[in-house]
Each structure stands twice: as structure tokens, then as C-alpha cells.
Short mmCIF file of C-alpha atoms in Angstrom, two decimals:
data_model
loop_
_atom_site.label_atom_id
_atom_site.label_comp_id
_atom_site.label_asym_id
_atom_site.label_seq_id
_atom_site.Cartn_x
_atom_site.Cartn_y
_atom_site.Cartn_z
CA UNK A 19 14.07 22.14 -62.40
CA UNK A 20 12.02 25.36 -62.48
CA UNK A 21 12.96 28.39 -60.40
CA UNK A 22 9.85 27.90 -58.31
CA UNK A 23 10.94 24.35 -57.56
CA UNK A 24 14.55 25.38 -56.59
CA UNK A 25 13.08 28.01 -54.28
CA UNK A 26 10.78 25.31 -52.63
CA UNK A 27 13.62 22.88 -52.20
CA UNK A 28 15.87 25.56 -50.69
CA UNK A 29 12.90 26.46 -48.42
CA UNK A 30 12.69 22.85 -47.23
CA UNK A 31 16.41 22.78 -46.71
CA UNK A 32 16.23 26.10 -44.72
CA UNK A 33 13.55 24.36 -42.47
CA UNK A 34 15.85 21.44 -41.90
CA UNK A 35 18.70 23.66 -40.89
CA UNK A 36 16.87 26.18 -38.65
CA UNK A 37 14.48 23.66 -36.96
CA UNK A 38 16.42 20.51 -36.73
CA UNK A 39 19.95 20.26 -37.93
CA UNK A 40 21.99 23.40 -38.13
CA UNK A 41 25.20 21.30 -38.06
CA UNK A 42 24.25 20.05 -41.64
CA UNK A 43 25.83 23.20 -42.91
CA UNK A 44 28.37 23.69 -40.13
CA UNK A 45 26.52 26.53 -38.27
CA UNK A 46 25.16 26.77 -34.75
CA UNK A 47 21.82 28.54 -33.48
CA UNK A 48 22.07 30.76 -30.44
CA UNK A 49 20.00 30.01 -27.51
CA UNK A 50 16.94 31.70 -29.00
CA UNK A 51 17.15 29.81 -32.25
CA UNK A 52 18.90 32.70 -34.23
CA UNK A 53 21.40 31.95 -36.86
CA UNK A 54 23.79 34.46 -38.46
CA UNK A 55 22.57 35.22 -41.91
CA UNK A 56 25.90 35.53 -43.55
CA UNK A 57 27.11 32.17 -42.07
CA UNK A 58 23.75 30.56 -43.11
CA UNK A 59 24.16 31.71 -46.71
CA UNK A 60 27.74 30.59 -46.91
CA UNK A 61 26.81 27.14 -45.36
CA UNK A 62 23.86 26.66 -47.90
CA UNK A 63 25.98 27.74 -50.73
CA UNK A 64 28.16 24.60 -50.11
CA UNK A 65 25.38 22.45 -51.66
CA UNK A 66 23.08 24.89 -53.63
CA UNK A 67 23.12 28.44 -54.70
CA UNK A 68 21.47 30.99 -52.34
CA UNK A 69 21.88 34.72 -51.76
CA UNK A 70 20.14 37.31 -49.60
CA UNK A 71 17.51 38.01 -52.21
CA UNK A 72 16.41 34.37 -52.47
CA UNK A 73 16.50 34.01 -48.60
CA UNK A 74 14.20 37.23 -48.22
CA UNK A 75 11.96 35.75 -51.06
CA UNK A 76 11.57 32.33 -49.12
CA UNK A 77 10.83 34.15 -45.70
CA UNK A 78 8.40 36.57 -47.39
CA UNK A 79 6.55 34.02 -49.47
CA UNK A 80 6.31 31.14 -47.05
CA UNK A 81 2.49 30.57 -46.59
CA UNK A 82 2.96 29.39 -42.98
CA UNK A 83 5.35 32.25 -42.25
CA UNK A 84 7.83 29.79 -40.67
CA UNK A 85 10.78 32.17 -40.47
CA UNK A 86 11.64 35.59 -39.14
CA UNK A 87 14.55 38.04 -39.52
CA UNK A 88 15.59 40.38 -36.76
CA UNK A 89 15.16 44.05 -37.46
CA UNK A 90 18.34 44.48 -39.53
CA UNK A 91 18.17 41.22 -41.22
CA UNK A 92 21.48 39.94 -39.83
CA UNK A 93 19.80 37.12 -38.00
CA UNK A 94 17.06 34.57 -38.98
CA UNK A 95 15.21 31.96 -37.26
CA UNK A 96 12.32 29.47 -37.51
CA UNK A 97 9.28 30.65 -35.65
CA UNK A 98 8.41 27.10 -34.20
CA UNK A 99 8.71 23.40 -34.93
CA UNK A 100 12.02 22.89 -33.54
CA UNK A 101 13.51 19.54 -32.47
CA UNK A 102 16.63 21.29 -31.19
CA UNK A 103 16.22 22.88 -27.79
CA UNK A 104 16.05 26.58 -28.24
CA UNK A 105 13.97 29.28 -26.54
CA UNK A 106 12.17 31.27 -29.19
CA UNK A 107 11.11 33.65 -26.42
CA UNK A 108 7.33 32.69 -26.66
CA UNK A 109 5.10 34.70 -24.54
CA UNK A 110 2.40 32.87 -22.55
CA UNK A 111 -1.04 33.75 -23.69
CA UNK A 112 -4.69 32.81 -23.07
CA UNK A 113 -5.84 30.89 -26.17
CA UNK A 114 -9.24 31.09 -27.81
CA UNK A 115 -11.67 28.34 -26.88
CA UNK A 116 -11.49 25.89 -28.52
CA UNK A 117 -8.19 25.14 -30.30
CA UNK A 118 -7.89 22.27 -32.87
CA UNK A 119 -5.42 19.63 -33.74
CA UNK A 120 -5.35 17.92 -37.07
CA UNK A 121 -3.70 14.39 -37.32
CA UNK A 122 -3.86 11.35 -39.51
CA UNK A 123 -6.18 8.42 -38.65
CA UNK A 124 -3.18 6.16 -38.06
CA UNK A 125 -2.18 8.15 -34.92
CA UNK A 126 -5.58 8.28 -33.15
CA UNK A 127 -5.09 5.04 -31.15
CA UNK A 128 -2.04 6.51 -29.45
CA UNK A 129 -3.70 9.99 -29.04
CA UNK A 130 -6.89 8.48 -27.51
CA UNK A 131 -4.61 6.60 -24.94
CA UNK A 132 -2.12 9.21 -24.03
CA UNK A 133 -3.23 12.50 -25.35
CA UNK A 134 -1.18 14.84 -27.63
CA UNK A 135 2.60 14.85 -26.99
CA UNK A 136 5.24 16.65 -29.00
CA UNK A 137 7.06 13.50 -30.07
CA UNK A 138 10.38 14.85 -31.56
CA UNK A 139 9.35 18.55 -31.41
CA UNK A 140 9.45 20.79 -28.38
CA UNK A 141 5.74 21.51 -28.37
CA UNK A 142 2.46 20.22 -29.61
CA UNK A 143 1.13 22.46 -32.45
CA UNK A 144 -2.50 23.61 -32.19
CA UNK A 145 -4.71 25.65 -34.68
CA UNK A 146 -6.94 28.42 -34.01
CA UNK A 147 -9.54 27.18 -36.55
CA UNK A 148 -10.81 23.86 -37.63
CA UNK A 149 -10.18 24.33 -41.32
CA UNK A 150 -6.34 24.84 -40.65
CA UNK A 151 -6.40 21.67 -38.56
CA UNK A 152 -8.11 19.77 -41.34
CA UNK A 153 -5.29 20.87 -43.71
CA UNK A 154 -2.62 19.78 -41.30
CA UNK A 155 -4.31 16.52 -40.75
CA UNK A 156 -4.75 15.76 -44.41
CA UNK A 157 -0.81 15.69 -44.73
CA UNK A 158 -0.85 12.67 -42.64
CA UNK A 159 -3.45 10.49 -44.51
CA UNK A 160 -7.10 10.45 -43.82
CA UNK A 161 -7.53 13.58 -41.44
CA UNK A 162 -8.94 13.27 -37.84
CA UNK A 163 -9.65 16.45 -36.00
CA UNK A 164 -9.45 16.82 -32.29
CA UNK A 165 -11.17 19.84 -30.48
CA UNK A 166 -9.18 21.04 -27.39
CA UNK A 167 -11.04 22.48 -24.34
CA UNK A 168 -8.65 25.23 -23.73
CA UNK A 169 -10.75 26.96 -21.21
CA UNK A 170 -10.62 23.94 -18.93
CA UNK A 171 -6.88 23.44 -19.50
CA UNK A 172 -6.21 27.06 -18.59
CA UNK A 173 -8.28 26.75 -15.39
CA UNK A 174 -6.37 23.62 -14.58
CA UNK A 175 -3.02 25.52 -14.92
CA UNK A 176 -1.85 24.55 -18.39
CA UNK A 177 0.26 27.17 -20.20
CA UNK A 178 -0.26 28.07 -23.80
CA UNK A 179 2.14 30.10 -26.12
CA UNK A 180 1.45 31.62 -29.51
CA UNK A 181 4.36 31.69 -32.07
CA UNK A 182 5.04 34.69 -34.23
CA UNK A 183 3.07 33.00 -37.07
CA UNK A 184 0.01 32.38 -35.07
CA UNK A 185 0.43 28.73 -34.26
CA UNK A 186 -0.55 27.86 -30.68
CA UNK A 187 1.82 25.71 -28.73
CA UNK A 188 1.69 23.74 -25.50
CA UNK A 189 3.93 21.04 -23.96
CA UNK A 190 1.14 18.41 -24.12
CA UNK A 191 -2.60 17.92 -24.22
CA UNK A 192 -3.83 15.21 -21.72
CA UNK A 193 -6.64 13.08 -23.31
CA UNK A 194 -9.35 14.33 -20.98
CA UNK A 195 -9.18 17.79 -22.84
CA UNK A 196 -9.67 16.15 -26.27
CA UNK A 197 -12.81 15.49 -28.22
CA UNK A 198 -12.77 13.92 -31.68
CA UNK A 199 -14.95 15.87 -34.02
#
């Protein structure tokens, strides 16, 4: 396995730990999703080699900017996408209008009936541009893109948040705010 492949695999493992299953390596996240970096490295090293240099490389090179360090790099967390209940200290913001959601064709029947729900995650993820939504949707088969009327949602009292890496988050999007494009 090449060095690039090992880095990618370790990045996927990091995502699993920081977003879904910290207990996999025997660590816990604090209430804001932060993990102690030294504990994280020790835990990952039980199954694969990792050091601070590799961890910094994964964080820095991740194209989706999934992770953040605190100022002195003693703590790390995923920016969004959690299935474990943490408060990543999201600030409520007014979103651009519209926002977009990309999904696979196989999910549209359910979405058309009940709208967008987070399923196993804490939030529904939305994109600021259609191109990103198309890329996300293509990961799930034939992509289908929904346009979200955020202006009407805000007027109706829905709250939007923007993660540290620019992903827009909301608890759900009722179907009346959705339009297939």
C-alpha cells in the first residue's frame, strides 16, 4: 500500500473515530466534540501507525476540511457530520438563498414525501452551490439535486448553522421548501 493510500485510510479511520465511534480506540469526546490529541494518537496506534506529523497532514490536506485543531493543537474535532451527540458550538447564521442538497435518485421518493431529515446524523447537510451538491449526490448513485428556499425557511422561523468548513446545517427541511432541479 502506498504512503498516499495509508494516509487516506488513516483519514477515514479518523472520521469514524471523531464523528461516530470514539470508543473504537478507547477515547471519549468532550461535550463539544473535542478529543485529546495524545490520547487519539495512542488509540490509533493500537491498530495502525500515526504520529502528530501525519495527523497534521490529514487535517491540512483534507479537501473537505473535516477537522480542526484548537489553537495549541492539543485537541482535535470533526467540524460536522457527527452521529454522536456533541455541540460543536455552531453559530446561527442567515444562509444565502438558495442552498442546495445533493442525493442519490434512490432516496427521492422518501424525500418527496417527508422532506430532508438527518437520519443517523445530527443535521441535514446543505451546500452553498449547486456544483458541490452535484458532487455529493454523485456519491450515492445517479445524482438528484434539490434547491432549498432558505429565504422562506428563515421567515418561517427555521434556524441555519454554518460549520467551520462552510457546510450549511439544519435540523430538517420540510418538503414544502424543496424543489428538484
